GROMACS .gro file of C-alpha atoms in nm:
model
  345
    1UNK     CA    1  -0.141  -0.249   0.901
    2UNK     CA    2   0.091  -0.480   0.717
    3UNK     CA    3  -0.125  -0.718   0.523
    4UNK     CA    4   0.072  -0.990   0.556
    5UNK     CA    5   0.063  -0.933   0.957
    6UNK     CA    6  -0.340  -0.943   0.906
    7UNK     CA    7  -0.242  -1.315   0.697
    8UNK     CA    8  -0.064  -1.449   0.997
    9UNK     CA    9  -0.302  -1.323   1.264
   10UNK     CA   10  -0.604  -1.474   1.105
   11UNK     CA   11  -0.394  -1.832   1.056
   12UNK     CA   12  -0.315  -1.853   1.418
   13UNK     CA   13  -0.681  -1.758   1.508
   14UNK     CA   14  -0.749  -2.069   1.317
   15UNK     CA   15  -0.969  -1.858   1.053
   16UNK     CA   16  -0.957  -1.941   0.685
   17UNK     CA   17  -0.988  -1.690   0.420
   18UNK     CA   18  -0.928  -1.605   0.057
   19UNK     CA   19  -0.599  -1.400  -0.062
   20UNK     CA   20  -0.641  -1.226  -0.384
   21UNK     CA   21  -0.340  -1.099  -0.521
   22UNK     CA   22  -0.280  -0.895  -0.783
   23UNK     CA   23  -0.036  -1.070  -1.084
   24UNK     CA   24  -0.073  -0.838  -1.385
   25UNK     CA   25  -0.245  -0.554  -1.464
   26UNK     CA   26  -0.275  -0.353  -1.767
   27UNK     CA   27  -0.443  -0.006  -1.945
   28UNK     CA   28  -0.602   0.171  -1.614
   29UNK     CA   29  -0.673  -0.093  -1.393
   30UNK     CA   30  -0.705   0.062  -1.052
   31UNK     CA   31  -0.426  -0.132  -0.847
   32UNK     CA   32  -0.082  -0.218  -0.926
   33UNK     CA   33   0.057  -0.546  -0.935
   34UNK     CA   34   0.177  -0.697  -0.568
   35UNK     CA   35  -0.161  -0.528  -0.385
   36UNK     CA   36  -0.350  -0.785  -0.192
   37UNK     CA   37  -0.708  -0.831  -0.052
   38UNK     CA   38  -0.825  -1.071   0.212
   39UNK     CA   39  -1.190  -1.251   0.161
   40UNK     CA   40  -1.344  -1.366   0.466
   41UNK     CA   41  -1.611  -1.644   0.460
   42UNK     CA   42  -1.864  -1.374   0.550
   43UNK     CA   43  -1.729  -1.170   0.294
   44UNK     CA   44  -1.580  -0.865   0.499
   45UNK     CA   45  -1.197  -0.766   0.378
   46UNK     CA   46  -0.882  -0.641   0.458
   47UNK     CA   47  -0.658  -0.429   0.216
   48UNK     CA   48  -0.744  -0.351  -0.135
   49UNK     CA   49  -0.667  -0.428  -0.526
   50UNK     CA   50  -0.831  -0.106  -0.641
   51UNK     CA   51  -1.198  -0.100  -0.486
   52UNK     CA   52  -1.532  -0.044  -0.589
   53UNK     CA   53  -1.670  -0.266  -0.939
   54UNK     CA   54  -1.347  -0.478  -0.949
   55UNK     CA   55  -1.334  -0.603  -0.553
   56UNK     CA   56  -1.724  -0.677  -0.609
   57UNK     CA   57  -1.642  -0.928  -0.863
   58UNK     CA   58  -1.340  -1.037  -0.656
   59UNK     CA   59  -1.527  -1.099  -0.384
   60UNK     CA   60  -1.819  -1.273  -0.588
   61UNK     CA   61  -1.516  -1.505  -0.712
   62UNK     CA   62  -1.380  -1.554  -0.414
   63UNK     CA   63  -1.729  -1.735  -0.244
   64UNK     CA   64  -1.667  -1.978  -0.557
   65UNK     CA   65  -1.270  -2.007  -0.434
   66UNK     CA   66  -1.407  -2.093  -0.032
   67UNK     CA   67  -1.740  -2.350  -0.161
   68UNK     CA   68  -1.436  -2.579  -0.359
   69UNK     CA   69  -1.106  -2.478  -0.149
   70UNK     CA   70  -0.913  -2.470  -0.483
   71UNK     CA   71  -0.709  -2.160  -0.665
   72UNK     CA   72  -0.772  -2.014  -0.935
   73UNK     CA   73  -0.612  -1.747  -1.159
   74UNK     CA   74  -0.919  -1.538  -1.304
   75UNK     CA   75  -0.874  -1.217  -1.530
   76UNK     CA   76  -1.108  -0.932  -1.496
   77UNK     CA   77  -1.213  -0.697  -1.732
   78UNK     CA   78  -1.285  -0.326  -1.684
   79UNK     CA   79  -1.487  -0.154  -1.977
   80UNK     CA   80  -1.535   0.186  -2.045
   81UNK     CA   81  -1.829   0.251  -1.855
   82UNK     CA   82  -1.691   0.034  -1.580
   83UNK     CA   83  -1.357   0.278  -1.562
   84UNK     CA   84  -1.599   0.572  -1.585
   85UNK     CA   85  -1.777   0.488  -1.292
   86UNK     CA   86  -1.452   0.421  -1.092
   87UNK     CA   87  -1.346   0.739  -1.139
   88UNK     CA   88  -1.092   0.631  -1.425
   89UNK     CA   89  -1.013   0.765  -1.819
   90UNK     CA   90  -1.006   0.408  -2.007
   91UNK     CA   91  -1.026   0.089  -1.897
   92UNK     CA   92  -0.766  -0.243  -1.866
   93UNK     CA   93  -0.732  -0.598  -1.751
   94UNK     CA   94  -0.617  -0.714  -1.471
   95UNK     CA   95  -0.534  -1.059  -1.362
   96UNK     CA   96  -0.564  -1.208  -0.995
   97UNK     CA   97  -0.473  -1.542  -0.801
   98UNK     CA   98  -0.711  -1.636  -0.521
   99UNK     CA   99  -0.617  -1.892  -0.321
  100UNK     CA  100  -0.805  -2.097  -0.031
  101UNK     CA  101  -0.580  -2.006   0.284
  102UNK     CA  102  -0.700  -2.310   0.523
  103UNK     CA  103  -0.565  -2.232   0.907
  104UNK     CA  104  -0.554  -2.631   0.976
  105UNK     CA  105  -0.209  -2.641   0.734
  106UNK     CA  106   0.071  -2.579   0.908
  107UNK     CA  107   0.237  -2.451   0.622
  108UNK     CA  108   0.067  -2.173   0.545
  109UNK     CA  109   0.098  -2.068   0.856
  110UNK     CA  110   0.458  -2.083   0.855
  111UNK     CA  111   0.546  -1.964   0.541
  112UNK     CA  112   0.363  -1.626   0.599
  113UNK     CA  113   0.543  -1.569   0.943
  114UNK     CA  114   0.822  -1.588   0.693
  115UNK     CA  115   0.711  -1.372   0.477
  116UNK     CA  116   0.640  -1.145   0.732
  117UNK     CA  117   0.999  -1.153   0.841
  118UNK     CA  118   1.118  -1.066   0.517
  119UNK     CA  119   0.897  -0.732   0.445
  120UNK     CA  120   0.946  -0.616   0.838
  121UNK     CA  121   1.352  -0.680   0.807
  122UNK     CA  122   1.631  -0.564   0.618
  123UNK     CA  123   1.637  -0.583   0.159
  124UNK     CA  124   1.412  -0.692  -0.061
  125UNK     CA  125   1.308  -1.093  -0.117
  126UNK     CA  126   1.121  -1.305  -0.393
  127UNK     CA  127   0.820  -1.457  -0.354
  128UNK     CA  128   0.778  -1.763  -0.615
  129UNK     CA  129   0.438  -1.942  -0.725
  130UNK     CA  130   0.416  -2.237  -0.913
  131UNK     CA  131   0.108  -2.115  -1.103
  132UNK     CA  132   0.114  -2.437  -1.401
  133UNK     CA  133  -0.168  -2.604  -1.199
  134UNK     CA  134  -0.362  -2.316  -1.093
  135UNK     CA  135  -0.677  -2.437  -1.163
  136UNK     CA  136  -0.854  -2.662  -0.931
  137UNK     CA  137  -0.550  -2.693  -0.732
  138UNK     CA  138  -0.582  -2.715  -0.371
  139UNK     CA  139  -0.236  -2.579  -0.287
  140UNK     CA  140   0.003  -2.413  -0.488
  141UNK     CA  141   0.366  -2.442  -0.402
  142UNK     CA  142   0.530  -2.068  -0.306
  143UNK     CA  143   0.913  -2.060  -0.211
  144UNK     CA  144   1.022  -1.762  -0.094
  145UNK     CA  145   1.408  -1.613  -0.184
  146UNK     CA  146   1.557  -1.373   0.066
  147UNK     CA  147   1.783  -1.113   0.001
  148UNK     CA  148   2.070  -1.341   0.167
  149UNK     CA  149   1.989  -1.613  -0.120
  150UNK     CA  150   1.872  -1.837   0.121
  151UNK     CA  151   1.522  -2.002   0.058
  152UNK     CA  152   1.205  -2.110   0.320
  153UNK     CA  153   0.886  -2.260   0.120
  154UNK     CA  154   0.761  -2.603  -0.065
  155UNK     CA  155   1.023  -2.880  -0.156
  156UNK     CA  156   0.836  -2.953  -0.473
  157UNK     CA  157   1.024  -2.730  -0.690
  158UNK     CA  158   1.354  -2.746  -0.931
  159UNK     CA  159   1.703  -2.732  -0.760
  160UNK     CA  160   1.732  -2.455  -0.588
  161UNK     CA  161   2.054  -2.350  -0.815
  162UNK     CA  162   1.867  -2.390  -1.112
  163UNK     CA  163   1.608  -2.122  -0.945
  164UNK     CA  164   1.817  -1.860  -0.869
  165UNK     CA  165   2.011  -1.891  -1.200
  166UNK     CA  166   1.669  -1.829  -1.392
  167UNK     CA  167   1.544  -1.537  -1.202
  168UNK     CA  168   1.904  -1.359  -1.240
  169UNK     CA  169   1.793  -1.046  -1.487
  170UNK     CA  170   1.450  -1.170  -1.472
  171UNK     CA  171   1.216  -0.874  -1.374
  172UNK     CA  172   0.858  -0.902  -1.183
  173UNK     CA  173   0.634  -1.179  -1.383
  174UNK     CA  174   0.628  -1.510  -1.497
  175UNK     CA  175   0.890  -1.693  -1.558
  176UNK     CA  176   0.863  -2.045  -1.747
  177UNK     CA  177   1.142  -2.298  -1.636
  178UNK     CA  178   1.108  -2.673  -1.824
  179UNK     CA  179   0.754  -2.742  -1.822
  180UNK     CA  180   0.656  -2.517  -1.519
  181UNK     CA  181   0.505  -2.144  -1.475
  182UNK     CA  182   0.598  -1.920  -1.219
  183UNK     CA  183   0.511  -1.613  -1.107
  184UNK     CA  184   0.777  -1.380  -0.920
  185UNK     CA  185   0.742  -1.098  -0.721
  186UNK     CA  186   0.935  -0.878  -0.572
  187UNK     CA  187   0.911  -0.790  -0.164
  188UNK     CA  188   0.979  -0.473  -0.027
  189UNK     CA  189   1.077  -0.360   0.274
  190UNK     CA  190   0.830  -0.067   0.389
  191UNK     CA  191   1.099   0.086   0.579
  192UNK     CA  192   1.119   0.146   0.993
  193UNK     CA  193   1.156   0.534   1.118
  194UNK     CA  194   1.336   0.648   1.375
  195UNK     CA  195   1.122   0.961   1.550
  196UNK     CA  196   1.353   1.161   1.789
  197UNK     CA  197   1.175   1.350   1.968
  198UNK     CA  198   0.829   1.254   2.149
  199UNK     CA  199   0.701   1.560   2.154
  200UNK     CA  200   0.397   1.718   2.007
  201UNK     CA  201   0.491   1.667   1.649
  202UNK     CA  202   0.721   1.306   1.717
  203UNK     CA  203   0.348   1.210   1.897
  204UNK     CA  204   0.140   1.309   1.597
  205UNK     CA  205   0.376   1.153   1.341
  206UNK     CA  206   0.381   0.806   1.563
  207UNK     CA  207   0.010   0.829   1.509
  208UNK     CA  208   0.018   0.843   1.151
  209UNK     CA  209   0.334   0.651   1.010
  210UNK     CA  210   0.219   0.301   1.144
  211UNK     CA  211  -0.074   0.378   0.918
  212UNK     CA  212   0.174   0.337   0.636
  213UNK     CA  213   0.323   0.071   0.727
  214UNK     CA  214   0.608   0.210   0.876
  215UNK     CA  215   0.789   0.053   1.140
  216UNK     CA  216   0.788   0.281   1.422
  217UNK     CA  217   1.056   0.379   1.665
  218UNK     CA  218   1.027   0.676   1.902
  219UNK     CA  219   1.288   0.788   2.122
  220UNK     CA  220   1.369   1.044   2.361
  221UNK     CA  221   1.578   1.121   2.703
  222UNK     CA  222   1.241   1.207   2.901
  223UNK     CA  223   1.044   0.968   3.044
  224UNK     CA  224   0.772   1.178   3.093
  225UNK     CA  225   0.736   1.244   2.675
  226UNK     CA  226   0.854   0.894   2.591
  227UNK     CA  227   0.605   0.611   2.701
  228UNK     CA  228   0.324   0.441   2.627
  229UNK     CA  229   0.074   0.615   2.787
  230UNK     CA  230   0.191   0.945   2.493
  231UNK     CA  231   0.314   0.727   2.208
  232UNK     CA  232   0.019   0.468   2.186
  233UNK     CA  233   0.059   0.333   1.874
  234UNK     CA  234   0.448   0.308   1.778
  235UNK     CA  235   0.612  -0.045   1.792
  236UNK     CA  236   0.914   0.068   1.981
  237UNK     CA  237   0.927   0.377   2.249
  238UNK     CA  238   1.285   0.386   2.386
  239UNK     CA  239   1.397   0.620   2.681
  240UNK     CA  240   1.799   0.752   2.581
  241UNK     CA  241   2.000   0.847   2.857
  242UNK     CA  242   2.156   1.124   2.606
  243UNK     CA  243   2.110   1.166   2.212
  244UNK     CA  244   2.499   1.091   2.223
  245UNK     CA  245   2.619   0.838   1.996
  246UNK     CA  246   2.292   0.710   1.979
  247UNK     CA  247   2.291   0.566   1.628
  248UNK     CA  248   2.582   0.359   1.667
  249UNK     CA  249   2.377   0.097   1.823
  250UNK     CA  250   2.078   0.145   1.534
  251UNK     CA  251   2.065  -0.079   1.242
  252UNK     CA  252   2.054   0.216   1.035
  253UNK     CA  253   2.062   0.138   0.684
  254UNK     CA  254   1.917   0.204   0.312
  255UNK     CA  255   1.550   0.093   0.449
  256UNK     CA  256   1.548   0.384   0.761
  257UNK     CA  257   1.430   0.716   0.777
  258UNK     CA  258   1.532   0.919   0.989
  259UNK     CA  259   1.325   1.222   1.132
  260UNK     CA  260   1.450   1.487   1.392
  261UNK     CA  261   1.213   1.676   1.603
  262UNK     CA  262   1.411   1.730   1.979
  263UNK     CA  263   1.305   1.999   2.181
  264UNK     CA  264   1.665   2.191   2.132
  265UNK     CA  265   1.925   2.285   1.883
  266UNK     CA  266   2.172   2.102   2.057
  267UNK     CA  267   1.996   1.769   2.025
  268UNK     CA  268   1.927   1.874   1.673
  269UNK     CA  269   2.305   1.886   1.599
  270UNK     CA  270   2.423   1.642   1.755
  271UNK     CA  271   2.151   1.377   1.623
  272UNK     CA  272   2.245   1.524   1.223
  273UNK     CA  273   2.582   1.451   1.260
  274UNK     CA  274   2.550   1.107   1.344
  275UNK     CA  275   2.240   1.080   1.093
  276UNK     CA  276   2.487   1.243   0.800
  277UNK     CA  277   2.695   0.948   0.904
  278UNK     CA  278   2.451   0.679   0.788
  279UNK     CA  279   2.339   0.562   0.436
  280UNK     CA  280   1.961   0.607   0.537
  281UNK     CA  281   1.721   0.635   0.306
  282UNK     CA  282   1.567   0.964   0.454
  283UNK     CA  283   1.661   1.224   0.667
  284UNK     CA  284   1.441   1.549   0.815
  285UNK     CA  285   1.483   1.759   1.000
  286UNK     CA  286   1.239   2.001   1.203
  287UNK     CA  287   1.321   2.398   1.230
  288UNK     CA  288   1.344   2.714   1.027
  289UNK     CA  289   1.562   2.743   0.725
  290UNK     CA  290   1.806   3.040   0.945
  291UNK     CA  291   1.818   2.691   1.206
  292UNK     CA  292   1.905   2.489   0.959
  293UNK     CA  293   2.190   2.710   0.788
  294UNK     CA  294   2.308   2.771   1.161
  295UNK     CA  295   2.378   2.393   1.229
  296UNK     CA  296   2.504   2.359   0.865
  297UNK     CA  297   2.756   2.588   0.948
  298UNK     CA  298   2.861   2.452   1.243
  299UNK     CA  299   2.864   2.079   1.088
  300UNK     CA  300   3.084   2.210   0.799
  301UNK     CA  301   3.359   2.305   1.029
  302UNK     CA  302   3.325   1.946   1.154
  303UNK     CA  303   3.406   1.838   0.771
  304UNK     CA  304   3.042   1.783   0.616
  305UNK     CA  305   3.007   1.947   0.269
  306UNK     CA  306   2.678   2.057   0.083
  307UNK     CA  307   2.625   1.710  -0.094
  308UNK     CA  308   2.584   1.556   0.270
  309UNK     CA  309   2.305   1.839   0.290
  310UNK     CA  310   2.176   1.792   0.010
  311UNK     CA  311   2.049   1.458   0.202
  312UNK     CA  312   1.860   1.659   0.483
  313UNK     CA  313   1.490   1.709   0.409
  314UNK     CA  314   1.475   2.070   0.621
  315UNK     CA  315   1.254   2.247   0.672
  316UNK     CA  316   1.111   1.925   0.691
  317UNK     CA  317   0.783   1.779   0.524
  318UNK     CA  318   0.634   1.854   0.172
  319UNK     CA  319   0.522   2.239   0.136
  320UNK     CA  320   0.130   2.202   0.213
  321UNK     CA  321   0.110   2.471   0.419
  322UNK     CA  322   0.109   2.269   0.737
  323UNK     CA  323   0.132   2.477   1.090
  324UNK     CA  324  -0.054   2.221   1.383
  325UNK     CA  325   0.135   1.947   1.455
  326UNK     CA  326  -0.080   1.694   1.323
  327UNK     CA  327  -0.047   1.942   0.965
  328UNK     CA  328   0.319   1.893   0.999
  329UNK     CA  329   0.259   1.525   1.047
  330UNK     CA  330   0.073   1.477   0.760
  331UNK     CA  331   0.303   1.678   0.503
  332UNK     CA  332   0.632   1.432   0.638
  333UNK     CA  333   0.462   1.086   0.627
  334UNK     CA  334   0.384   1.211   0.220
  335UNK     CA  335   0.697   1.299   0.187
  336UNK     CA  336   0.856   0.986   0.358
  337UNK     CA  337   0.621   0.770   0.091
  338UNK     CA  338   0.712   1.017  -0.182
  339UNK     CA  339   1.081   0.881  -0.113
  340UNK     CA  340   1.001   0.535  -0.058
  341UNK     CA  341   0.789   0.474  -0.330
  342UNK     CA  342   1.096   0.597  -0.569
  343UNK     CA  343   1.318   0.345  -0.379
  344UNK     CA  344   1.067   0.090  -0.473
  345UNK     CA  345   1.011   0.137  -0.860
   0.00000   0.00000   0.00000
C-alpha cells in the first residue's frame, strides 16, 4: 500500500504516530533516500528504511520522538560488523527526520491528503521541510510544490517566488535560502495500469500490481470476468461495451502502463493500435512472438513503423521462465518496476 495512504488513514482514525524518513544516505546504507517508516506508540510499523539493526534503533529513537512530541534529525551509523550482519559488503551513514505526527492538528491531516493527491495523480511534485529548527521543534513547516507550480502547505515560509526560483536546477537535498535549511524531495508518481483483459492472467496481475503500488484499472466487455467478486483487489473494474476507441476517454499519459491480455487477436489489435497512439510509459502485450509479428504486420499497413514496436514489451514479461498465470504475473509486475524505476532515477 501507498505509505502515504497508511499516513492519512491513521490521521483520520485519530491515531498519532512517528514518520521516519529517510534524508541522506551514504556508503551501503540499506535504503535509499525518500523511503519512509511509520512508528506506532506500541511500536508496530508500516513500510521500511532498510530493516533489521537500523529500524531497531529507529524505532528505539522514535519512543524518545512520542515521550517529548518534538522532531528530530538523528544520523545513524552502520559499522562493519553491523553491514555484515545485514547482509551488506561495507557499511555507511544514513540520516533520518522523525517527526511527532499528532491526529488532533488539522494540518497534518490535510497536508498528507495532499500529498496523497500528488503521488496518486499525474507528474512529479516537491515536498519542502524547513529543517533549521529541527531539534526540539514541535512542528516543522513542509510546503508542498506540484508539478503545476502551484503550492498547498505552511505560510511560514519565504515568498513563494523566491522558492521556486531557488529550487530551479537544484537536485534532491538541502537547500539553504537566507538563514533557513531545507530539505527537498522529489515525489513520484508510482504510475496507474490499465489491465485489459480480466481473465486468468489480467486476475492474477490485479492481485499483484496493487502490491506495488500501482494504481489498478481492469477492464473488459464481460461482465461475468469483470467484477468484483473476480478482481478483488484492483481500484477500478470497468465493464466496456467494446475495446473500440476505448483509450480516447483514458488519461493515458507518461505515468500509465499499459498491459494487453484479451481473450482474442482481434481485441489484441485493436487495443495496440490505440495503445501505439499514446505516450505511455509501458506497453505489453500477451501472445507468442508468430502473434505478435502477425498483428505487426497488419498494424504496419495501417502506417506504424518498427520504432512504434520497439515500444511493445511482447512476448510480454521479463524471461523467468514463467508458464501459470500467476508465473506470468510475477515476471510483468518486475518488468513494469524495471521500467518505472528508470523513469524515476
Amino acid at each position: 500500500m501507498n505509505l502515504f495512504k497508511s499516513i492519512v488513514e491513521l490521521l483520520e482514525n485519530g491515531t498519532n504516530f512517528v514518520l521516519a524518513s529517510v534524508l541522506t544516505r551514504t556508503g551501503s546504507a540499506p535504503s535509499s533516500t525518500g523511503a519512509r517508516m511509520i512508528v506506532r506508540s506500541d511500536g508496530r510499523i508500516t513500510g521500511t528504511i532498510g530493516g533489521g539493526i537500523l529500524e531497531a534503533r529507529v524505532r528505539k529513537t522514535a519512543a524518545e520522538v512520542f515521550a517529548t512530541g518534538t522532531a528530530a534529525i538523528r544520523e545513524f551509523v552502520l559499522s562493519a560488523d553491523d553491514a555484515a550482519r545485514t547482509g551488506m559488503i561495507c557499511g555507511g551513514r544514513i540520516e533520518i527526520l522523525l517527526q511527532f505526527m499528532d491526529s488532533t492538528v488539522g494540518l497534518n491531516l490535510d497536508f498528507y491528503k495532499h500529498v496523497l493527491d500528488a503521488v496518486t495523480g499525474q507528474g512529479r511534485s516537491r515536498l519542502i521541510t524547513s529543517v533549521s529548527p529541527a531539534e526540539g521543534s514541535r512542528y516543522l513547516p513542509q510546503l508542498l510544490l506540484r508539478n503545476d507550480g502551484s503550492f498547498f502547505g505552511a505560510a511560514d515560509f519565504p515568498e513563494k517566488e523566491r522558492m521556486i526560483e531557488a529550487l530551479r536546477g537544484n537536485k534532491d537535498g538541502y537547500l539553504h535560502l537566507e538563514a533557513n535549511e531545507y530539505h527537498i524531495e522529489t515525489l513520484c508518481n508510482s504510475g496507474a495500469v490499465f489491465i485489459f483483459g480480466a481473465g486468468h492472467l489480467g486476475c492474477a496481475l490485479s492481485r499483484l500490481t496493487p502490491l506495488v503500488d500501482f494504481k489498478t484499472i481492469v477492464l473488459d466487455d464481460r461482465e461475468d470476468f469483470a467484477n468484483r467478486s473476480r478482481i478483488v483487489y484492483a481500484d477500478e473494474v470497468v465493464v466496456l461495451p467494446s475495446f473500440e476507441k476505448v483509450m480516447e476517454g483514458l488519461p493515458v499519459d507518461e505515468d500509465r502502463y499499459i498491459v494487453i491480455a484479451t481473450r482474442g487477436h482481434l481485441h489484441d489489435l485493436v487495443l495496440l493500435e490505440q495503445a501505439l497512439a499514446t505516450n505511455a510509459a509501458y506497453i505489453g502485450m500477451i501472445g507468442s512472438r508468430k502473434k505478435r509479428d502477425a498483428l505487426y504486420e497488419v498494424l504496419a499497413e495501417h502506417g506504424f513503423r518498427s520504432d512504434d514496436f520497439a515500444r511493445v514489451n511482447s512476448p510480454v514479461g521479463l524471461a523467468i521462465g514463467a508458464e501459470t498465470p500467476e508465473e506470468i504475473a510475477v515476471s510483468i509486475v518486475a518488468e513494469m518496476i524495471r521500467v518505472r524505476a528508470g523513469k524515476n532515477k
